[in-house]
Amino acid sequence: MSAIAAHASPQPPQPHPAPRHVTATIVLACLGVFVSYLPVVGVSVALPVMQQALDASTVGLQWITDAFILPTAALLLTCGMIGDLYGRKKMYVVGLAVFCLGCLVCLTAGSVVQVCVGQALTGIGTAALLPSTLGLISHVCPDRSRRTRAIALWTASLGLGLTLGPLFNGVIVEHTSWRWIFLPALVIGVLTAVAGAMVLTDSRSDRERHLDLPGQLLAIVAITGLVYGVIEGGSAGWGSAQVVIAFLAATVGLLAFVRVELRSPCPMLDMRLFKSAAFSGAALVMALTLFAQVGLVFALSEYFGLVHHASTLDIGVRLVAINGFTVVLGPLVGRLMNRTSPGLLLVTGLVIGGIGALCVNLFQADTGTGEAALVIGILGIGIALAMAPITTIAMNSLPHRLAGTAGAANSALRQIGSALGPAVFGVILTNRTLDTLPGHLAASGLGAADQGQVNGMVSNVGIQAGAFLHLKTPQSTGQALSAYGASFTDALHTCALIGGIGMLLAAVIALVTIGVRARSAQGSEAEAAPVTQPAGDLS
């Protein structure tokens, strides 16, 4: 199947930008990714409040999260190609505009459906922002050393958005309606878009590109089918018709996507990129790491809100270390990557993060804030050491002229992992809690009638029943909440085990495909050389 033509002529070489413009471009690129990630975890920690206000089910809450991540993952590659084709500055400004429109829709939402629509729009805007920001950085930083430091700042900015989002939203929910949690991103997004339109200089790919509509449509089918199947499988049953059809569509879509991309003269995702072992390893490691990270943030947010009954602000404070260390250690990690092996930092970070995730198994229903902060801090340090090296290895594993393609592909897999995390962990939290609750209720000393009432409530409402369980069983509040807390904690342990094993598996993959020894720029270019041979040249 041939690509749909949207031809752009190769651009003439552009002069090296002035240092002042380089700095401004890096700052605006970092602001773009910062604002796009403000709602990600910020919305997650506000889910208990949104559930009560909108009377949402557990599946509905998962879709609020995935409504943002799905279009981001599905459209990243296409947005990266359009940016290369028509200009990265244009995609940057358009992405911020669509993102702000999504925030406005959420700001006026009165239903779960409207929140999901707004989240989807912010996801589309983020899909335009991520590859355009990396492309802008790559254009103004042809020097590998400076590009490495800029990517470390870009990663730190992403972490800053993930860190401040919950804190902003916690303060807002404490004092006003949950809808206003979308206002900070809207205001910052508008100001950043205006600054970008005035300051940035446009750039395009210096090689011929075409839109790949068949590949894009098949990517949407594969990604949407996979995530929909995981989410609905937990509620409708894994053998239900819609779930089986979803997984079948995902499988057929993926196989057809690979076939189309292999035959396309200008593919959206050229499969030959994966001839680079470092690129392939970094891509898979990115997906696994984000699966564990975002999934655990979702699970821990629910744990603190439903078991500890913490406020939205308190949840944000307790989770700040997961992404906060990425901000604090970002500059240091950037310098270390130029002095030692990014692969060594990556493997070290994944091992530390995996251990931190496994330590979540120590949590009980009454675990104190100090113990929880220590475990979350270990997890955060591991993520901080791993995130910048993953992106840098993916970007540097291919020749400089393919940096935009590498960044878009890497970000797409980042978002696929991010989408599957809440979907899989949401299913585990619900099913595991329901499975273990009868045993804990029987051991609590509750009468048979009260046990049936609690079981029925959690079965009908889902795990969100923990937010108001005490209102429905006033005569046996302590025993009911204790049994529910123990059941939910069992489910959290299962999520922690999966997340920890996932990060340790990612460390093994990184060790095998990337290694821990430092590699020169020439070595990386040489390794990527097979991708750019004249037959079907990408250059």
Coordinates of C-alpha atoms in Angstrom, one line a residue:
M1 CA 0.0 0.0 0.0
S2 CA 1.5 3.3 -1.0
A3 CA 1.8 6.3 1.2
I4 CA -0.6 9.2 0.7
A5 CA 1.3 12.0 -1.0
A6 CA 1.8 15.2 0.8
H7 CA 5.1 16.1 -0.7
A8 CA 7.6 18.6 0.7
S9 CA 10.8 19.4 -1.1
P10 CA 14.1 19.0 0.7
Q11 CA 15.1 22.2 2.5
P12 CA 18.4 23.9 1.9
P13 CA 20.9 23.8 4.7
Q14 CA 20.1 26.5 7.3
P15 CA 22.7 28.6 9.0
H16 CA 23.8 27.7 12.5
P17 CA 21.6 29.7 14.9
A18 CA 23.0 32.4 17.2
P19 CA 23.7 31.4 20.8
R20 CA 20.9 33.6 22.1
H21 CA 18.4 32.0 19.8
V22 CA 19.7 28.5 20.9
T23 CA 19.0 29.3 24.5
A24 CA 15.5 30.8 23.8
T25 CA 14.6 27.7 21.7
I26 CA 15.7 25.3 24.4
V27 CA 13.7 27.3 27.1
L28 CA 10.6 27.3 24.9
A29 CA 10.9 23.6 24.1
C30 CA 11.2 22.9 27.8
L31 CA 8.2 25.1 28.6
G32 CA 6.2 23.2 25.9
V33 CA 6.8 19.8 27.4
F34 CA 6.4 21.2 30.9
V35 CA 2.9 22.5 30.2
S36 CA 1.8 19.4 28.3
Y37 CA 2.6 17.2 31.3
L38 CA 1.0 19.3 34.0
P39 CA -2.3 17.5 33.7
V40 CA -1.0 13.9 33.5
V41 CA -0.4 13.0 37.2
G42 CA -2.3 16.1 38.3
V43 CA -5.5 14.7 37.0
S44 CA -4.7 11.2 38.5
V45 CA -4.5 12.5 42.0
A46 CA -7.8 14.4 41.6
L47 CA -9.6 11.2 40.5
P48 CA -11.2 10.4 43.9
V49 CA -12.8 13.9 44.0
M50 CA -13.9 13.7 40.3
Q51 CA -15.4 10.3 40.9
Q52 CA -17.7 11.6 43.6
A53 CA -18.6 14.8 41.7
L54 CA -19.3 13.0 38.4
D55 CA -20.5 9.6 39.8
A56 CA -17.9 7.9 37.7
S57 CA -17.1 4.2 37.7
T58 CA -13.6 2.8 38.0
V59 CA -13.6 2.1 34.2
G60 CA -14.7 5.7 33.6
L61 CA -11.8 7.0 35.7
Q62 CA -9.4 4.9 33.7
W63 CA -10.7 6.4 30.5
I64 CA -10.3 9.9 31.9
T65 CA -6.6 9.1 32.1
D66 CA -6.3 7.1 28.9
A67 CA -8.4 9.7 26.9
F68 CA -5.3 11.9 27.2
I69 CA -2.6 9.2 26.6
L70 CA -4.3 7.3 23.7
P71 CA -4.4 10.1 21.1
T72 CA -0.9 11.2 22.2
A73 CA 0.5 7.7 21.5
A74 CA -1.5 7.3 18.3
L75 CA -0.6 10.6 16.7
L76 CA 3.0 11.3 17.8
L77 CA 4.6 9.8 14.7
T78 CA 2.3 11.6 12.3
C79 CA 2.7 14.9 14.1
G80 CA 6.5 14.4 14.0
M81 CA 6.3 13.9 10.3
I82 CA 4.0 16.8 9.7
G83 CA 6.4 19.0 11.7
D84 CA 9.3 17.8 9.6
L85 CA 7.2 18.5 6.5
Y86 CA 5.6 21.9 7.2
G87 CA 7.6 23.3 10.1
R88 CA 8.3 22.4 13.7
K89 CA 7.4 25.9 15.0
K90 CA 4.0 25.7 13.3
M91 CA 3.4 22.3 15.0
Y92 CA 4.6 23.7 18.3
V93 CA 2.1 26.6 18.2
V94 CA -0.8 24.5 16.9
G95 CA -0.1 21.9 19.5
L96 CA -0.3 24.5 22.3
A97 CA -3.5 25.9 20.8
V98 CA -5.2 22.5 20.7
F99 CA -3.9 21.7 24.2
C100 CA -5.4 24.9 25.5
L101 CA -8.7 24.1 23.8
G102 CA -8.8 20.8 25.6
C103 CA -8.1 22.5 29.0
L104 CA -11.0 24.9 28.3
V105 CA -13.3 21.9 27.5
C106 CA -12.4 20.2 30.8
L107 CA -12.7 23.5 32.7
T108 CA -16.4 23.6 31.8
A109 CA -17.1 19.9 32.0
G110 CA -20.2 18.5 33.7
S111 CA -19.8 14.9 32.8
V112 CA -17.2 12.1 32.4
V113 CA -17.7 12.2 28.7
Q114 CA -16.9 15.9 28.4
V115 CA -13.8 15.4 30.6
C116 CA -12.7 12.6 28.3
V117 CA -13.3 14.8 25.2
G118 CA -11.2 17.6 26.8
Q119 CA -8.5 15.1 27.8
A120 CA -8.4 13.8 24.2
L121 CA -7.8 17.3 22.9
T122 CA -5.0 17.9 25.3
G123 CA -3.6 14.6 24.2
I124 CA -3.7 15.6 20.5
G125 CA -1.9 18.9 21.5
T126 CA 0.7 17.0 23.4
A127 CA 1.3 14.7 20.4
A128 CA 2.1 17.8 18.4
L129 CA 4.3 19.3 21.1
L130 CA 6.6 16.4 22.0
P131 CA 8.2 15.7 18.6
S132 CA 8.3 19.4 17.7
T133 CA 10.1 20.3 20.9
L134 CA 12.7 17.6 20.4
G135 CA 13.0 18.5 16.7
L136 CA 13.6 22.2 17.6
I137 CA 16.3 21.2 20.1
S138 CA 17.9 18.9 17.6
H139 CA 18.0 21.7 15.0
V140 CA 19.7 24.3 17.2
C141 CA 22.0 21.7 18.9
P142 CA 23.8 19.8 16.2
D143 CA 26.7 19.3 18.7
R144 CA 26.1 16.0 20.5
S145 CA 27.4 17.2 23.9
R146 CA 25.1 20.3 23.9
R147 CA 22.2 18.2 22.6
T148 CA 22.7 15.8 25.5
R149 CA 22.5 18.6 28.1
A150 CA 19.5 20.1 26.4
I151 CA 17.7 16.7 26.4
A152 CA 18.5 16.4 30.1
L153 CA 16.8 19.8 30.7
W154 CA 13.9 18.7 28.5
T155 CA 13.5 15.5 30.6
A156 CA 13.7 17.6 33.8
S157 CA 11.0 19.9 32.5
L158 CA 8.8 16.9 31.8
G159 CA 9.4 15.7 35.3
L160 CA 8.7 19.2 36.7
G161 CA 5.2 19.2 35.0
L162 CA 4.6 15.7 36.5
T163 CA 5.7 17.0 39.9
L164 CA 3.9 20.4 40.1
G165 CA 0.7 19.2 38.5
P166 CA -0.4 17.2 41.7
L167 CA 0.6 20.1 44.0
F168 CA -1.2 22.8 41.9
N169 CA -4.3 20.6 41.8
G170 CA -4.1 19.7 45.4
V171 CA -4.2 23.4 46.4
I172 CA -7.0 24.1 43.9
V173 CA -9.2 21.2 45.0
E174 CA -8.7 22.1 48.7
H175 CA -10.2 25.6 48.1
T176 CA -12.5 25.4 45.0
S177 CA -14.0 23.1 42.4
W178 CA -12.0 20.3 40.7
R179 CA -12.7 21.9 37.3
W180 CA -10.2 24.7 38.1
I181 CA -7.3 22.2 38.1
F182 CA -7.1 22.8 34.3
L183 CA -6.7 26.6 34.6
P184 CA -2.9 26.7 35.3
A185 CA -2.1 24.6 32.2
L186 CA -4.5 26.8 30.2
V187 CA -2.9 30.1 31.3
I188 CA 0.7 28.8 30.9
G189 CA -0.1 27.2 27.6
V190 CA -1.5 30.5 26.1
L191 CA 1.5 32.5 27.3
T192 CA 3.9 29.9 26.0
A193 CA 2.2 29.8 22.6
V194 CA 2.4 33.6 22.2
A195 CA 6.1 33.5 23.2
G196 CA 6.8 30.7 20.7
A197 CA 5.0 32.5 17.9
M198 CA 7.1 35.6 18.5
V199 CA 10.5 34.1 19.3
L200 CA 11.0 30.7 17.6
T201 CA 12.5 30.3 14.1
D202 CA 10.9 27.6 12.0
S203 CA 12.8 24.6 10.8
R204 CA 12.0 21.6 8.7
S205 CA 13.6 18.3 7.7
D206 CA 16.4 18.5 5.2
R207 CA 15.1 15.4 3.4
E208 CA 12.0 14.5 1.4
R209 CA 9.0 13.4 3.5
H210 CA 5.4 12.2 2.7
L211 CA 2.4 11.7 4.9
D212 CA 1.7 8.0 5.6
L213 CA -2.1 7.9 6.1
P214 CA -2.4 4.1 5.9
G215 CA 0.2 3.7 8.6
Q216 CA -1.4 6.3 10.8
L217 CA -4.8 4.7 10.6
L218 CA -3.4 1.2 11.3
A219 CA -1.4 2.6 14.3
I220 CA -4.6 4.1 15.8
V221 CA -6.5 0.8 15.3
A222 CA -3.7 -1.2 17.0
I223 CA -3.1 1.1 20.0
T224 CA -6.8 1.8 20.6
G225 CA -7.7 -1.9 20.4
L226 CA -5.0 -2.9 22.8
V227 CA -5.8 -0.3 25.5
Y228 CA -9.6 -0.7 25.1
G229 CA -9.3 -4.5 25.4
V230 CA -7.3 -4.2 28.6
I231 CA -9.6 -1.7 30.2
E232 CA -12.9 -3.4 29.2
G233 CA -11.5 -6.9 30.0
G234 CA -11.4 -6.1 33.7
S235 CA -15.1 -5.1 33.8
A236 CA -16.9 -6.9 30.9
G237 CA -14.8 -10.1 31.1
W238 CA -11.8 -11.3 29.1
G239 CA -14.0 -13.6 27.0
S240 CA -16.6 -11.0 26.1
A241 CA -17.3 -10.2 22.5
Q242 CA -16.1 -6.6 22.6
V243 CA -12.9 -7.5 24.3
V244 CA -12.0 -10.4 22.0
I245 CA -12.8 -8.1 19.0
A246 CA -10.6 -5.3 20.5
F247 CA -7.6 -7.6 20.9
L248 CA -8.1 -9.1 17.5
A249 CA -8.3 -5.6 15.9
A250 CA -5.1 -4.7 17.8
T251 CA -3.2 -7.8 16.5
V252 CA -4.4 -7.4 12.9
G253 CA -3.7 -3.7 13.1
L254 CA -0.2 -4.2 14.3
L255 CA 0.7 -6.9 11.7
A256 CA -0.8 -4.8 8.9
F257 CA 1.0 -1.7 10.2
V258 CA 4.4 -3.5 10.1
R259 CA 3.7 -4.8 6.6
V260 CA 2.6 -1.3 5.3
E261 CA 5.6 0.4 6.8
L262 CA 8.0 -2.1 5.3
R263 CA 6.5 -1.5 1.8
S264 CA 6.0 2.3 2.1
P265 CA 8.5 4.5 0.1
C266 CA 8.2 7.0 3.0
P267 CA 7.0 5.2 6.1
M268 CA 5.8 6.9 9.2
L269 CA 7.9 4.6 11.3
D270 CA 10.7 3.1 9.2
M271 CA 11.3 -0.4 10.6
R272 CA 15.0 -0.2 9.6
L273 CA 15.4 2.2 12.5
F274 CA 15.3 -0.9 14.7
K275 CA 18.4 -2.3 13.1
S276 CA 20.2 -0.1 15.7
A277 CA 20.3 -2.3 18.8
A278 CA 20.7 0.8 21.0
F279 CA 17.6 2.4 19.5
S280 CA 15.5 -0.8 19.8
G281 CA 16.7 -1.3 23.4
A282 CA 16.0 2.3 24.4
A283 CA 12.5 2.1 22.8
L284 CA 11.5 -1.1 24.6
V285 CA 13.1 0.1 27.9
M286 CA 11.1 3.4 27.6
A287 CA 7.8 1.6 27.1
L288 CA 8.4 -0.7 30.1
T289 CA 9.6 2.1 32.4
L290 CA 6.7 4.4 31.7
F291 CA 4.3 1.4 32.0
A292 CA 5.7 0.9 35.6
Q293 CA 6.0 4.6 36.5
V294 CA 2.6 5.9 35.4
G295 CA 0.9 2.7 36.5
L296 CA 2.4 2.9 40.0
V297 CA 1.5 6.6 40.2
F298 CA -2.1 5.7 39.4
A299 CA -2.2 2.8 41.9
L300 CA -0.5 4.8 44.7
S301 CA -2.8 7.8 44.1
E302 CA -5.8 5.5 44.6
Y303 CA -4.1 3.8 47.6
F304 CA -3.5 7.1 49.4
G305 CA -7.0 8.5 48.5
L306 CA -9.1 5.4 49.2
V307 CA -7.2 3.7 52.0
H308 CA -5.6 6.6 53.8
H309 CA -8.4 9.0 52.8
A310 CA -5.8 11.7 52.1
S311 CA -6.7 14.9 50.5
T312 CA -5.8 15.7 46.9
L313 CA -3.0 18.1 48.1
D314 CA -1.7 15.4 50.5
I315 CA -1.6 12.9 47.7
G316 CA 0.3 15.3 45.6
V317 CA 2.9 15.9 48.3
R318 CA 3.3 12.2 49.0
L319 CA 4.0 11.4 45.4
V320 CA 6.2 14.4 44.6
A321 CA 9.4 12.4 44.9
I322 CA 8.4 10.0 42.1
N323 CA 9.0 12.8 39.5
G324 CA 10.6 15.5 41.7
F325 CA 14.0 13.8 41.7
T326 CA 14.0 14.0 37.9
V327 CA 13.9 17.8 38.2
V328 CA 16.4 18.0 41.1
L329 CA 18.9 15.6 39.6
G330 CA 18.3 16.6 35.9
P331 CA 21.3 18.9 35.5
L332 CA 23.6 16.5 37.3
V333 CA 22.4 13.6 35.1
G334 CA 23.1 15.7 32.1
R335 CA 26.7 16.4 33.1
L336 CA 27.2 12.7 34.1
M337 CA 26.1 11.5 30.7
N338 CA 28.9 13.5 29.0
R339 CA 31.5 12.2 31.5
T340 CA 30.4 8.5 31.8
S341 CA 28.3 6.0 29.9
P342 CA 24.6 6.8 29.5
G343 CA 24.0 3.1 29.5
L344 CA 25.6 2.7 32.9
L345 CA 23.3 5.5 34.3
L346 CA 20.3 3.9 32.7
V347 CA 20.9 0.4 34.1
T348 CA 21.7 1.8 37.5
G349 CA 18.6 3.9 37.5
L350 CA 16.4 1.0 36.4
V351 CA 17.8 -1.4 39.1
I352 CA 17.2 1.3 41.8
G353 CA 13.8 2.0 40.5
G354 CA 12.9 -1.7 40.3
I355 CA 14.0 -2.2 43.9
G356 CA 11.9 0.9 45.0
A357 CA 8.9 -0.5 43.2
L358 CA 9.3 -3.9 44.9
C359 CA 9.6 -2.2 48.3
V360 CA 6.0 -0.9 47.8
N361 CA 5.1 -4.5 48.8
L362 CA 6.1 -3.4 52.4
F363 CA 3.1 -1.0 52.5
Q364 CA 0.2 -2.0 54.7
A365 CA -3.2 -0.2 55.2
D366 CA -1.7 1.8 58.1
T367 CA 1.8 2.5 56.7
G368 CA 3.1 5.8 58.0
T369 CA 4.0 8.8 55.8
G370 CA 7.7 8.6 56.6
E371 CA 8.0 4.9 55.5
A372 CA 6.0 5.6 52.4
A373 CA 8.1 8.6 51.6
L374 CA 11.4 6.6 51.9
V375 CA 10.1 3.9 49.4
I376 CA 8.7 6.5 47.0
G377 CA 12.0 8.4 47.2
I378 CA 14.0 5.3 46.2
L379 CA 11.7 4.8 43.2
G380 CA 12.0 8.5 42.3
I381 CA 15.8 8.4 42.3
G382 CA 15.8 5.4 40.0
I383 CA 13.5 7.1 37.6
A384 CA 15.5 10.3 37.7
L385 CA 18.7 8.4 36.8
A386 CA 17.0 6.5 34.0
M387 CA 14.8 8.9 32.1
A388 CA 17.3 11.3 30.5
P389 CA 19.6 8.5 29.4
I390 CA 16.8 6.6 27.7
T391 CA 15.9 9.6 25.5
T392 CA 19.5 10.5 24.9
I393 CA 20.4 7.0 23.8
A394 CA 17.5 6.8 21.4
M395 CA 18.3 10.3 19.9
N396 CA 22.1 9.6 19.7
S397 CA 21.8 6.0 18.4
L398 CA 20.9 7.3 14.9
P399 CA 22.5 9.9 12.7
H400 CA 21.7 13.5 13.5
R401 CA 19.5 14.0 10.5
L402 CA 17.2 11.2 11.9
A403 CA 16.9 12.7 15.4
G404 CA 13.4 13.9 14.8
T405 CA 12.2 10.5 13.7
A406 CA 14.0 8.9 16.6
G407 CA 12.4 11.3 19.1
A408 CA 8.9 10.8 17.7
A409 CA 9.2 7.0 17.7
N410 CA 10.6 7.0 21.2
S411 CA 7.9 9.3 22.5
A412 CA 5.2 7.2 20.9
L413 CA 6.4 4.1 22.8
R414 CA 6.6 6.3 25.9
Q415 CA 3.0 7.1 25.6
I416 CA 1.9 3.5 24.8
G417 CA 3.6 2.4 28.0
S418 CA 1.9 5.3 29.8
A419 CA -1.5 4.3 28.5
L420 CA -1.1 0.6 29.4
G421 CA 0.1 1.4 33.0
P422 CA -3.2 2.8 34.4
A423 CA -5.2 0.4 32.2
V424 CA -3.5 -2.8 33.5
F425 CA -3.0 -1.6 37.1
G426 CA -6.7 -0.4 37.2
V427 CA -7.9 -3.8 36.3
I428 CA -5.6 -5.5 38.8
L429 CA -6.7 -3.1 41.6
T430 CA -10.3 -3.8 40.9
N431 CA -10.1 -7.6 40.4
R432 CA -7.6 -8.3 43.2
T433 CA -9.6 -6.2 45.7
L434 CA -12.8 -8.0 44.9
D435 CA -11.1 -11.4 45.1
T436 CA -9.6 -10.9 48.5
L437 CA -12.3 -8.8 50.2
P438 CA -14.6 -11.7 51.3
G439 CA -11.7 -13.3 53.2
H440 CA -10.8 -10.1 55.0
L441 CA -14.4 -9.3 55.8
A442 CA -14.8 -12.8 57.3
A443 CA -11.8 -12.3 59.4
S444 CA -12.9 -8.8 60.6
G445 CA -15.7 -10.1 62.8
L446 CA -18.5 -8.4 60.9
G447 CA -21.9 -10.1 60.8
A448 CA -23.0 -11.9 57.7
A449 CA -25.5 -9.1 56.8
D450 CA -22.8 -6.4 57.0
Q451 CA -20.4 -8.5 55.0
G452 CA -22.9 -8.9 52.3
Q453 CA -23.6 -5.2 52.3
V454 CA -19.9 -4.2 51.9
N455 CA -19.3 -6.9 49.3
G456 CA -22.3 -5.8 47.3
M457 CA -21.3 -2.1 47.5
V458 CA -17.7 -2.7 46.3
S459 CA -18.9 -5.1 43.6
N460 CA -21.4 -2.5 42.2
V461 CA -19.3 0.7 42.6
G462 CA -15.8 -0.7 42.2
I463 CA -12.8 0.2 44.3
Q464 CA -14.0 3.8 44.5
A465 CA -16.5 2.6 47.1
G466 CA -13.7 3.1 49.6
A467 CA -14.1 6.8 49.4
F468 CA -17.5 6.7 51.1
L469 CA -17.8 3.2 52.6
H470 CA -18.1 4.7 56.1
L471 CA -21.2 6.6 55.1
K472 CA -23.0 3.4 54.2
T473 CA -22.1 1.2 57.1
P474 CA -22.1 3.5 60.1
Q475 CA -22.6 0.7 62.6
S476 CA -19.4 -1.1 61.6
T477 CA -17.3 1.5 60.0
G478 CA -13.9 0.5 61.5
Q479 CA -14.2 -3.2 60.6
A480 CA -15.4 -2.5 57.1
L481 CA -12.7 0.0 56.3
S482 CA -10.1 -2.2 57.8
A483 CA -11.1 -5.2 55.6
Y484 CA -11.4 -2.9 52.5
G485 CA -7.9 -1.4 53.3
A486 CA -6.3 -4.8 53.6
S487 CA -7.9 -6.0 50.4
F488 CA -6.8 -2.9 48.5
T489 CA -3.3 -3.2 49.9
D490 CA -3.1 -6.8 48.6
A491 CA -4.0 -5.5 45.2
L492 CA -1.4 -2.7 45.5
H493 CA 1.2 -5.4 46.3
T494 CA 0.4 -7.2 43.0
C495 CA 0.8 -3.9 41.1
A496 CA 4.1 -3.2 42.8
L497 CA 5.4 -6.7 42.0
I498 CA 4.5 -6.3 38.3
G499 CA 6.0 -2.8 38.2
G500 CA 9.2 -3.8 39.9
I501 CA 9.7 -6.9 37.7
G502 CA 9.0 -4.7 34.7
M503 CA 11.8 -2.2 35.6
L504 CA 14.3 -4.9 36.4
L505 CA 13.5 -6.6 33.1
A506 CA 14.1 -3.2 31.4
A507 CA 17.5 -3.1 33.1
V508 CA 18.4 -6.5 31.6
I509 CA 17.2 -5.4 28.2
A510 CA 19.3 -2.3 28.5
L511 CA 22.3 -4.3 29.6
V512 CA 22.1 -6.6 26.6
T513 CA 21.2 -4.1 23.8
I514 CA 22.9 -1.0 25.0
G515 CA 25.6 -2.0 27.5
V516 CA 27.2 0.0 30.2
R517 CA 30.5 1.0 28.5
A518 CA 30.8 4.6 27.1
R519 CA 30.5 4.9 23.3
S520 CA 31.9 7.6 21.2
A521 CA 29.8 9.7 18.8
Q522 CA 31.5 8.0 15.9
G523 CA 30.7 4.6 17.3
S524 CA 27.0 5.4 17.6
E525 CA 26.9 6.8 14.1
A526 CA 28.6 3.6 12.8
E527 CA 26.2 1.4 14.6
A528 CA 23.3 3.2 13.0
A529 CA 24.9 3.1 9.5
P530 CA 22.9 0.1 8.3
V531 CA 19.7 2.1 8.7
T532 CA 20.8 4.7 6.2
Q533 CA 22.3 2.7 3.4
P534 CA 21.5 4.0 -0.1
A535 CA 19.0 1.3 -0.9
G536 CA 15.8 2.9 0.2
D537 CA 17.8 5.7 1.7
L538 CA 16.3 7.6 4.6
S539 CA 18.7 10.5 4.3

